[in-house]
Coordinates of C-alpha atoms and ligand atoms in Angstrom, one line a residue:
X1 CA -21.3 -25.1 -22.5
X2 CA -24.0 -23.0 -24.5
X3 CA -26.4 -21.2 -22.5
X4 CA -29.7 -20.4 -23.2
X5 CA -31.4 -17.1 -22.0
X6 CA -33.6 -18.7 -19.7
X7 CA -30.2 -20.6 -17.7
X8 CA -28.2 -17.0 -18.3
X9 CA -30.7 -15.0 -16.5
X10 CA -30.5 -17.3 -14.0
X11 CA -27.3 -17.1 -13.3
X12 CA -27.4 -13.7 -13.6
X13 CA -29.9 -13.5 -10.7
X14 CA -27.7 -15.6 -8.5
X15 CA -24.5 -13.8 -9.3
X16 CA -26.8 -10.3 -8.0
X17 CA -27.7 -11.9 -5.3
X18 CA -25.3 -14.2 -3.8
X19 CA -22.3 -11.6 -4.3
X20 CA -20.6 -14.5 -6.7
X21 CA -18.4 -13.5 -9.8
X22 CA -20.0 -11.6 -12.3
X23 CA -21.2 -12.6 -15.8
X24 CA -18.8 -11.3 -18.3
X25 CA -21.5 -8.6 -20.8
X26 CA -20.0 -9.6 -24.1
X27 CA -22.0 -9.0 -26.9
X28 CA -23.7 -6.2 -25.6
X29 CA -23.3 -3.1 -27.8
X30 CA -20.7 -1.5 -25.8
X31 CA -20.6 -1.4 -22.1
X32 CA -20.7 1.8 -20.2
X33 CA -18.3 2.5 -17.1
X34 CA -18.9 5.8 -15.4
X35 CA -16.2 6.8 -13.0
X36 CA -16.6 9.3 -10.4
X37 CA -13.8 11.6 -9.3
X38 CA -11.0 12.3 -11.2
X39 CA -8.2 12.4 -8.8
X40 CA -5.1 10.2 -8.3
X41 CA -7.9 6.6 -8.0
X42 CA -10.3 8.0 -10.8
X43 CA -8.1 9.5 -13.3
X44 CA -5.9 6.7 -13.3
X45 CA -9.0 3.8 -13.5
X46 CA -10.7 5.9 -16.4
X47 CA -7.0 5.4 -18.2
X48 CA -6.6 2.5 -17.6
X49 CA -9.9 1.0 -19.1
X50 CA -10.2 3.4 -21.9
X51 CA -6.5 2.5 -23.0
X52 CA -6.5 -1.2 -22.4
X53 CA -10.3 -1.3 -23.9
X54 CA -9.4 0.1 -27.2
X55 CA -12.3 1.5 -28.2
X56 CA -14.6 -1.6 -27.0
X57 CA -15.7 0.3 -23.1
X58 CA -17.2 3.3 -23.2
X59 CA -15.7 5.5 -20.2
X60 CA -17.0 8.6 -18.5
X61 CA -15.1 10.3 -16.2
X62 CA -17.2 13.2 -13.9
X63 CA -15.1 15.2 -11.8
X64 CA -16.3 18.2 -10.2
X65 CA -13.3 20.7 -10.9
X66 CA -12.1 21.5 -14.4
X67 CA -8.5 21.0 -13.4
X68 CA -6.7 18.9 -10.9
X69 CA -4.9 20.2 -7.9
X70 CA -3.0 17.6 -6.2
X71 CA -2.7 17.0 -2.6
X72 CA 0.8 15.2 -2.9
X73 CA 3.5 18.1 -3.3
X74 CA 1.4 21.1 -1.7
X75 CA 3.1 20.7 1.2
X76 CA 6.5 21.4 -0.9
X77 CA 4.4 24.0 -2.9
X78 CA 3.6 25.8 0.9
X79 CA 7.8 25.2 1.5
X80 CA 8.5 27.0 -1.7
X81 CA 9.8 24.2 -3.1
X82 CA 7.3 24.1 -6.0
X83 CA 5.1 26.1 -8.0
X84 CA 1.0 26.2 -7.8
X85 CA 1.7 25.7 -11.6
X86 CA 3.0 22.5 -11.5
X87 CA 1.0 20.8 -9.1
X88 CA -2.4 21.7 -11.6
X89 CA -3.2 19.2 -14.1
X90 CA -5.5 19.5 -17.1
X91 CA -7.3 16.5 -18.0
X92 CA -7.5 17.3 -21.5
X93 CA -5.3 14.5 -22.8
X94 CA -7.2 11.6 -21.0
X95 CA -10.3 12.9 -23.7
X96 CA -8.0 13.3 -26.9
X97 CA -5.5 10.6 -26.4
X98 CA -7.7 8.2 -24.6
X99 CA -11.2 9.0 -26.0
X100 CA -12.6 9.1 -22.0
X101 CA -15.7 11.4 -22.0
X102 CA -14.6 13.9 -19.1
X103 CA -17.8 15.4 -17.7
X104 CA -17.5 18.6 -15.5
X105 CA -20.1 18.5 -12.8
X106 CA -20.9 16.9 -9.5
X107 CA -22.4 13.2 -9.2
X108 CA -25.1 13.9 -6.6
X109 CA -26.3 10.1 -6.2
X110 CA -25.5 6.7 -7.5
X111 CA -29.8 4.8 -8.4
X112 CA -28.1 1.4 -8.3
X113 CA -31.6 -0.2 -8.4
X114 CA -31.2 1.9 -11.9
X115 CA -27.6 1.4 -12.9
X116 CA -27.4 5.5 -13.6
X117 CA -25.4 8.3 -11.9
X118 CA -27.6 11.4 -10.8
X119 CA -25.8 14.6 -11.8
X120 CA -26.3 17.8 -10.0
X121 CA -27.3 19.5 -13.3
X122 CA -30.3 16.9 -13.3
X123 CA -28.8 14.8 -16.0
X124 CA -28.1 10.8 -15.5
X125 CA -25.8 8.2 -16.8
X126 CA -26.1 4.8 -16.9
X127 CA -23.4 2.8 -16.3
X128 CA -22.9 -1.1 -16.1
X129 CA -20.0 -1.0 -13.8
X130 CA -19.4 2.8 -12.0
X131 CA -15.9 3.5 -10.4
X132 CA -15.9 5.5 -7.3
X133 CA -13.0 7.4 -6.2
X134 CA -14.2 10.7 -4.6
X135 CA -11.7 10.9 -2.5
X136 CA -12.6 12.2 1.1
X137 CA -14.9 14.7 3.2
X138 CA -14.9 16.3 6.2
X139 CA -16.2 16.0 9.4
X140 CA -16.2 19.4 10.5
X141 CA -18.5 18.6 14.3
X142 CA -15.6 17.2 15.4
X143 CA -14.3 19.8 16.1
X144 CA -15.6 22.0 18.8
X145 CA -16.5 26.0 16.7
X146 CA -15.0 24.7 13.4
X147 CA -17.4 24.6 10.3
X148 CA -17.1 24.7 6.3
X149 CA -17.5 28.6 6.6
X150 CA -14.4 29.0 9.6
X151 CA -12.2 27.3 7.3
X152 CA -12.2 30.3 5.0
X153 CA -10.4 31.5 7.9
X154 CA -8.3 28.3 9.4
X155 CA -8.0 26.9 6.1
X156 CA -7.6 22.9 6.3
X157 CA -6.0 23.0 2.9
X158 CA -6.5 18.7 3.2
X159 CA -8.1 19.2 -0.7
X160 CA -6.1 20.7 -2.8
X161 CA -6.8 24.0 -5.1
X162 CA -8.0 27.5 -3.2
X163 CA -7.8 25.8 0.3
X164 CA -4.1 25.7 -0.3
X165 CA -4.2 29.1 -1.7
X166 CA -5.2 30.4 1.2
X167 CA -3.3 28.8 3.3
X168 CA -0.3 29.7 1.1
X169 CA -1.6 33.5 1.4
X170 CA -1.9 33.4 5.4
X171 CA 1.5 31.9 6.2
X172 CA 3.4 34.4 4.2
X173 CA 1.5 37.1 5.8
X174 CA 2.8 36.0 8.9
X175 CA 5.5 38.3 10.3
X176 CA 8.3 37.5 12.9
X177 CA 7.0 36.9 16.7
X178 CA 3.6 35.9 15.1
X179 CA 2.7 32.0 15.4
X180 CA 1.4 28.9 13.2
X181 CA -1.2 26.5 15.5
X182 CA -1.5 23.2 13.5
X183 CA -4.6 20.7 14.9
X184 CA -3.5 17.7 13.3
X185 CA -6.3 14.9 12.6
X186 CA -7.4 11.4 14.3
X187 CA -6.8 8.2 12.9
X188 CA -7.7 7.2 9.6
X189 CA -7.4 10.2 7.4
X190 CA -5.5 10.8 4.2
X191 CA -1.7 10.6 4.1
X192 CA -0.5 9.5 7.7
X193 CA 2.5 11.6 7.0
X194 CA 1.2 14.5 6.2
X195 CA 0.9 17.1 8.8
X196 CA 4.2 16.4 9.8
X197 CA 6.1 17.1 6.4
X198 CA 3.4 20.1 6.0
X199 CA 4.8 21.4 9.6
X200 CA 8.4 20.7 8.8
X201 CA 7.4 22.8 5.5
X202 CA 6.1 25.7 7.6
X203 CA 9.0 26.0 9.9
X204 CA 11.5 25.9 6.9
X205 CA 9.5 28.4 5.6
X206 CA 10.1 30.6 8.9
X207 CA 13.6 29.5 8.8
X208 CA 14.4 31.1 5.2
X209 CA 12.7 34.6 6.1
X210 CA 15.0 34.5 9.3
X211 CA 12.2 35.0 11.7
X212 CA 13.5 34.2 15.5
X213 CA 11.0 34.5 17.6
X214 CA 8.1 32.4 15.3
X215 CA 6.5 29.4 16.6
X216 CA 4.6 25.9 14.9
X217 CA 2.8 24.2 17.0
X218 CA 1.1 20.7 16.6
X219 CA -2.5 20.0 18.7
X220 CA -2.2 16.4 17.4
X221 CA -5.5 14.1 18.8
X222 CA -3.0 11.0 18.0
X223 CA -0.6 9.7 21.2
X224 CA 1.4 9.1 18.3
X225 CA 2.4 9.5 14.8
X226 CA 3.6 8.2 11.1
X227 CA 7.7 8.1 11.0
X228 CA 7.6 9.9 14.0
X229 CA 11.1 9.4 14.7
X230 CA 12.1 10.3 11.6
X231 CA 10.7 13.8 12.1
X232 CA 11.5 14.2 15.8
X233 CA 15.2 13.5 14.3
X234 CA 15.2 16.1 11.4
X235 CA 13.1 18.7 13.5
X236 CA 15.8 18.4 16.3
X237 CA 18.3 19.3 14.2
X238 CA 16.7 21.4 11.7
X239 CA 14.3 23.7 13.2
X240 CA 14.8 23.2 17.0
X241 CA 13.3 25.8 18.5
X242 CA 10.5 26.4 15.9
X243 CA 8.4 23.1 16.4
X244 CA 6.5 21.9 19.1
X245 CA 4.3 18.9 19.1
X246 CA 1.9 18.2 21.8
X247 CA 0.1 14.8 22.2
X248 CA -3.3 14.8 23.7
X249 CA -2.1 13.8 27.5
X250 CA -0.2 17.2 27.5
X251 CA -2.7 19.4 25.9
X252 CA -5.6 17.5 27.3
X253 CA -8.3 18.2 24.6
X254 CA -9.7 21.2 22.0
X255 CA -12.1 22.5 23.9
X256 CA -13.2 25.3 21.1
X257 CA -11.4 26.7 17.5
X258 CA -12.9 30.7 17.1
X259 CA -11.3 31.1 13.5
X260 CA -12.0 34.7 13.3
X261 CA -10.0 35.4 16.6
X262 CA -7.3 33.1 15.4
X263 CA -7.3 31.0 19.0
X264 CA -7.5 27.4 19.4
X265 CA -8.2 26.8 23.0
X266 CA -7.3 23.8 25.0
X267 CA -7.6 21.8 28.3
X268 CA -3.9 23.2 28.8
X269 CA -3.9 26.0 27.7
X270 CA -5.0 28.8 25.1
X271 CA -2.9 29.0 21.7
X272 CA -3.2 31.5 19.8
X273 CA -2.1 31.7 16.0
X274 CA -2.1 34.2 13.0
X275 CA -2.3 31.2 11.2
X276 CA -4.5 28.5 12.0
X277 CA -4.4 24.8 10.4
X278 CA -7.3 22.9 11.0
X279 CA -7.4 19.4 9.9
X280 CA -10.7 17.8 11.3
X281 CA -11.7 14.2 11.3
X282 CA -12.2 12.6 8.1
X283 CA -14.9 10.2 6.4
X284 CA -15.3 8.7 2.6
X285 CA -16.6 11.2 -0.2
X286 CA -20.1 12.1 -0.1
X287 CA -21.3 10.5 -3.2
X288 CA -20.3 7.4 -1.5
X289 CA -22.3 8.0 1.8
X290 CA -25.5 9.1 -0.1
X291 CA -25.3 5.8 -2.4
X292 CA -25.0 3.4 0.4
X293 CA -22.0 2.1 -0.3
X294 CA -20.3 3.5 3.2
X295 CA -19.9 1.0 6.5
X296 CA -20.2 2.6 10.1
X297 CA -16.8 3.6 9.9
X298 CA -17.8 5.9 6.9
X299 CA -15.8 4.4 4.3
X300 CA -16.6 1.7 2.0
X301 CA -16.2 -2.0 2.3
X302 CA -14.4 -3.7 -0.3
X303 CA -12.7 -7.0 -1.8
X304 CA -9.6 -6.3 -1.4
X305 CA -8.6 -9.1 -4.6
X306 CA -10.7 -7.0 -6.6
X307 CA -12.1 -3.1 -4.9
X308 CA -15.0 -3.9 -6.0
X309 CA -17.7 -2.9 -2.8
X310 CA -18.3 -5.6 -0.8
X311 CA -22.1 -4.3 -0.6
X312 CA -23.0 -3.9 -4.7
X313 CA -21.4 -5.6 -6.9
X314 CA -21.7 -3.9 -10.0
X315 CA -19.6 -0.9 -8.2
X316 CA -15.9 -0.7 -7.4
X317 CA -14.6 1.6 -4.4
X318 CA -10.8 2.9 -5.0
X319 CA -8.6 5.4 -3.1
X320 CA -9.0 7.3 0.4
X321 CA -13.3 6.2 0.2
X322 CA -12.0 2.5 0.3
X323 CA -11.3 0.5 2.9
X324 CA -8.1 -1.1 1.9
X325 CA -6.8 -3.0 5.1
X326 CA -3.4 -2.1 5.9
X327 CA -2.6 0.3 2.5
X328 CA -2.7 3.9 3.7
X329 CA -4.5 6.4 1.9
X330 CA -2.3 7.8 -0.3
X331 CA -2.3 9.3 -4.2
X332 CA 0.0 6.3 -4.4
X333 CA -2.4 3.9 -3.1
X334 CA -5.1 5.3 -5.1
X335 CA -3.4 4.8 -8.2
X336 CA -2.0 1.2 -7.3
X337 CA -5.7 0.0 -6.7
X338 CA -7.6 1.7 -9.6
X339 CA -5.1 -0.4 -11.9
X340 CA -7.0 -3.6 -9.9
X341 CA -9.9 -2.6 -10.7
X342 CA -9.8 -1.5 -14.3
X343 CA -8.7 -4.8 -14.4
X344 CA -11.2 -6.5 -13.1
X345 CA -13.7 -4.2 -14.7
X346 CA -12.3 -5.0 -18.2
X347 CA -12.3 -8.4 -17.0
X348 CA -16.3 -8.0 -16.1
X349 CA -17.2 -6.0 -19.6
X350 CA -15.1 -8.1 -21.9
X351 CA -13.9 -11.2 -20.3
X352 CA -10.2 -10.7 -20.0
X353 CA -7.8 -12.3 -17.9
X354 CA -8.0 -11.4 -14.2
X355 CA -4.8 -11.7 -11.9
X356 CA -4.4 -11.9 -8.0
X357 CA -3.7 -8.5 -7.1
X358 CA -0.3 -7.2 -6.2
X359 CA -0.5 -3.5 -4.7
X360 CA 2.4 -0.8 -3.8
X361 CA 3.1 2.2 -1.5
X362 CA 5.6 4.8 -1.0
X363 CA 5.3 8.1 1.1
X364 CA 8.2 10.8 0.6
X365 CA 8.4 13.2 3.6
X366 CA 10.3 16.3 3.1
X367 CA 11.8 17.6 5.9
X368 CA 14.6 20.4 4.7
X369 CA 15.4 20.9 1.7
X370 CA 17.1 17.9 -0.5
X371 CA 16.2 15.8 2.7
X372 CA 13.5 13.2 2.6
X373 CA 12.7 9.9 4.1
X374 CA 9.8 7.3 3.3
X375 CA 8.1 4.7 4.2
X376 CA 6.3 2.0 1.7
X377 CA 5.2 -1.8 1.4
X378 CA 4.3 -4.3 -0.9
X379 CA 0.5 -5.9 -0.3
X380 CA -1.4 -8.8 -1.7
X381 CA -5.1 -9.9 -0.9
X382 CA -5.6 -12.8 1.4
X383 CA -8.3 -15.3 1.1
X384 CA -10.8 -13.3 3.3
X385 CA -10.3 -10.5 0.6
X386 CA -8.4 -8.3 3.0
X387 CA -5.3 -6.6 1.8
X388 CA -2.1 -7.3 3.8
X389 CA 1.3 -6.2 3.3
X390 CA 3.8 -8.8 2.3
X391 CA 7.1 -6.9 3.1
X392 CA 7.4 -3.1 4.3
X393 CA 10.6 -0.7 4.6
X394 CA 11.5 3.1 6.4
X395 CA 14.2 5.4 6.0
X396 CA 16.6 4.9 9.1
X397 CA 17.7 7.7 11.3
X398 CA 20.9 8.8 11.1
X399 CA 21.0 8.2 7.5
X400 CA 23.4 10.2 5.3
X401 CA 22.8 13.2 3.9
X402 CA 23.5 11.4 -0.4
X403 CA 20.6 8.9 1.0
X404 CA 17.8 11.5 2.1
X405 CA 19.1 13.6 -1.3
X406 CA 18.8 10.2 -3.1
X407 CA 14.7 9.8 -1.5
X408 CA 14.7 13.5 -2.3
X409 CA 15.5 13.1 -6.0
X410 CA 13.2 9.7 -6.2
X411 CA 10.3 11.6 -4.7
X412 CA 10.7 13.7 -7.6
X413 CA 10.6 11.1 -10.6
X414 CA 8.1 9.5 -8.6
X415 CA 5.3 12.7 -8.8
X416 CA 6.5 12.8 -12.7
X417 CA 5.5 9.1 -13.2
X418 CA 2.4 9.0 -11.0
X419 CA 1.0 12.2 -12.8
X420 CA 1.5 10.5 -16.7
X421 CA -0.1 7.4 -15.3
X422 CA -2.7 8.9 -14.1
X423 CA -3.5 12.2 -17.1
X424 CA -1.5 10.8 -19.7
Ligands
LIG1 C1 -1.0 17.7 2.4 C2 -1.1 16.4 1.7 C3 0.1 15.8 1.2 C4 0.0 14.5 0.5 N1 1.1 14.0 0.1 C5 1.1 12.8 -0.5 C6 2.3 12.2 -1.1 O1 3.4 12.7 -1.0 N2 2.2 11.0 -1.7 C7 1.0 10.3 -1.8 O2 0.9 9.2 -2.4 N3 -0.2 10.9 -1.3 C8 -0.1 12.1 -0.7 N4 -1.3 12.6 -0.2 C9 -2.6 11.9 -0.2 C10 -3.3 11.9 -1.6 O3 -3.5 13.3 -2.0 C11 -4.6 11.2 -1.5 O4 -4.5 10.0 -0.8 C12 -5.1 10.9 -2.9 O5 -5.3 12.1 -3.6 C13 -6.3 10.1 -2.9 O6 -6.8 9.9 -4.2 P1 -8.4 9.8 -4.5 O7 -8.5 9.5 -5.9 O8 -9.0 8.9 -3.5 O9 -8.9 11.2 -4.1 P2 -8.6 12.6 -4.8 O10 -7.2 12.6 -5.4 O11 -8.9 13.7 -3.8 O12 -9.6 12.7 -6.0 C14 -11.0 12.8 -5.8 C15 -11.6 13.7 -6.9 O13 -13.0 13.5 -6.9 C16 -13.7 14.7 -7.2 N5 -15.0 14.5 -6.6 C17 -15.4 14.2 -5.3 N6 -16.7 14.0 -5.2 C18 -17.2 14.2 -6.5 C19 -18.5 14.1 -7.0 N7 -19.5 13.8 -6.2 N8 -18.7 14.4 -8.3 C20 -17.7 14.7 -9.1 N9 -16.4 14.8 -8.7 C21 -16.1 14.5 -7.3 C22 -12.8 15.7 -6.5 O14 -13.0 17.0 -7.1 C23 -11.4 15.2 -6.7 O15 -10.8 15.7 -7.9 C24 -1.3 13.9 0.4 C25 -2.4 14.5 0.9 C26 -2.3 15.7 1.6 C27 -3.6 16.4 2.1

């Protein structure tokens, strides 16, 4: 059927308004997709659609940092069993090999009456479809004394880059007798796993130097935690009398964090730490708050069969910002859903085919060295649009010691591949 313009812009209005699919732009000059945040989500969708575009979408990629520090392996970089080095990435190559225009500065606000990203530097973009992959931000009231200034002191190190300098700097400052105090996050932040592997990472760490009388301790807000078996196993036999997790019936609450006095005190009890790990609660990026795209849960809604936000439809949501049903928020997540959605961007701009989504996860945990176990699944989008895992699996306990080396090894290949899929 032809159209005229008079029966397209109708259709375009409905589509707007009623949240129905949107009219492929072809024959415009060349559509513009701006993606904000060029971690393990954005770097990956601005990849993705410059590659598979060939020249036909123009991409811009705005990321705040000139290189990328990544959040997966910094707990094996904190270990010792990597290098700062090699968990930086340029994103040079995405601009030369993939022509995406990779702007360094912060997107302040999304005018999405406009269709243009705000910059801090005053500038604007427009965009006909923006990605938004921001990753995540911190709530730092919720906990009692802690602020953006104390964590110069009690690092978080939950973004990657000087946080986990610092850290880095602190725990091998620590000498023997003197203690780590860990406050491990509530429910739902980024990587499930991580505190425990980073805590498992620490106590190695006081292991090697032959410290005896050295201490982690966990102030978790969670009854519970991810493959906690799996770590109450390999902390039992590795590092016995060096961790200690306490749930919040036993240590009954934070009451306050003074990060200069290093001292995180408790309904139980006062701990004190010359290292201090404070992880507090998490919510979506900022950009995403500020542009309306957040629920109050302080993430963003989206269609799962698509990530495009449930509340604009010209915008897709990818990564820890999203809310993406049972997937955890992961770099591996992140990158599994921006692939969906530079699909169904492409599939917006230019009118290519559009499949039903099929997502993956795997989390590594290291726990000593050559030891890892994992956890991962297999989703799909049901017809309510929320994603649902279609089949699951976790390492066992007990497992051999040529299986956790095996994990060990894939966990490897694994940060290889996800890094050239995402910078090229
Ligand atoms: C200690 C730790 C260990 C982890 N280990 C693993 C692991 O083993 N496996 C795994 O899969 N995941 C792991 N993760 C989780 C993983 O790092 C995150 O889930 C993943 O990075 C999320 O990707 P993202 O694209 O949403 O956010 P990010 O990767 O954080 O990228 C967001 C980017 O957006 C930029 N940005 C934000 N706001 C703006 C703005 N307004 N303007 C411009 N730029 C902006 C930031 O600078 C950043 O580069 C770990 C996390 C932690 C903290």
């Amino acid at each position: 059927m032809k159209l005229n313009r008079r029966q397209f812009n109708a259709i375009l209005a409905t589509s707007v308004g009623t949240m129905a699919a949107p009219v492929p732009l072809l024959g415009q000059a060349k559509p513009k997709v701006v993606v904000i945040g060029g971690g393990a989500g954005g770097a990956t969708a601005a990849r993705y659609i410059a590659r598979d575009g060939k020249g036909t979408i123009d991409v811009t990629l705005i990321e705040n940092s000139k290189t990328y520090t990544s959040c997966f392996f910094s707990n094996l970089f904190l270990g010792g069993f990597r290098t700062f080095d090699s968990i930086t990435h340029s994103y040079d190559r995405l601009e030369s090999d993939f022509g995406v225009s990779v702007i360094n500065g912060y997107a302040t606000e999304i005018d999405r009456d406009q269709k243009a990203v705000k910059l801090r530097d005053g500038s604007s973009i427009a965009y006909d479809r923006v990605v938004v992959a921001p990753g995540i931000d911190f709530d730092y009231e919720s906990i009692p004394g802690y602020s953006k200034e104390a964590a110069d002191l009690a690092p978080h190190a939950w973004q990657a880059g000087p946080q986990t300098r610092k850290l880095h700097e602190l725990m091998n400052a620590l000498t023997d007798g003197q203690d780590i105090v860990m406050l491990a996050p509530p429910n739902p932040y980024r990587c499930p796993p991580g505190p425990y592997e980073r805590a498992s990472m620490m106590a190695h760490m006081i292991k090697t130097k032959g410290f005896k009388n050295s201490r982690v301790t966990i102030l978790d807000v969670k009854p519970k935690f991810s493959k906690q078996a799996l770590f109450s196993e390999g902390w039992q036999e590795h590092y016995p009398d060096i961790i200690e997790w306490l749930p919040p019936d036993i240590h009954g609450g934070v009451i306050n964090v003074d990060a200069k006095a290093g001292v995180v005190e408790t309904d139980l009890d006062t701990f004190e730490g010359a290292v201090l790990n404070i992880i507090p609660a998490m919510q979506a990026g900022a950009i995403a708050k500020t542009s309306g795209l957040t629920d109050e849960s302080g993430y963003c809604p989206v269609d799962g069969a698509s990530m495009r936000s449930r509340i604009d439809n010209d915008v897709f949501v990818i990564g820890d910002a999203s809310i993406a049903g049972a997937m955890p928020k992961s770099g591996f997540s992140a990158n599994s859903q921006a692939k969906i959605a530079a699909m169904n961007v492409r599939g917006d701009l230019s009118g290519s085919k559009v499949f039903a989504p099929k997502y993956g996860n795997t989390c590594w945990s290291l726990i000593s060295a050559e030891n890892s176990v994992k956890v991962g699944a297999q989703y799909s989008a049901n017809e309510q649009g929320e994603i649902v895992a279609d089949s699951t699996f976790i390492s066992a306990t007990g497992e051999s010691t040529d299986l956790r080396s095996l994990a060990y090894r894939e966990s490897v290949g694994w940060y290889s591949a996800i890094v050239a899929d995402m910078f090229g």
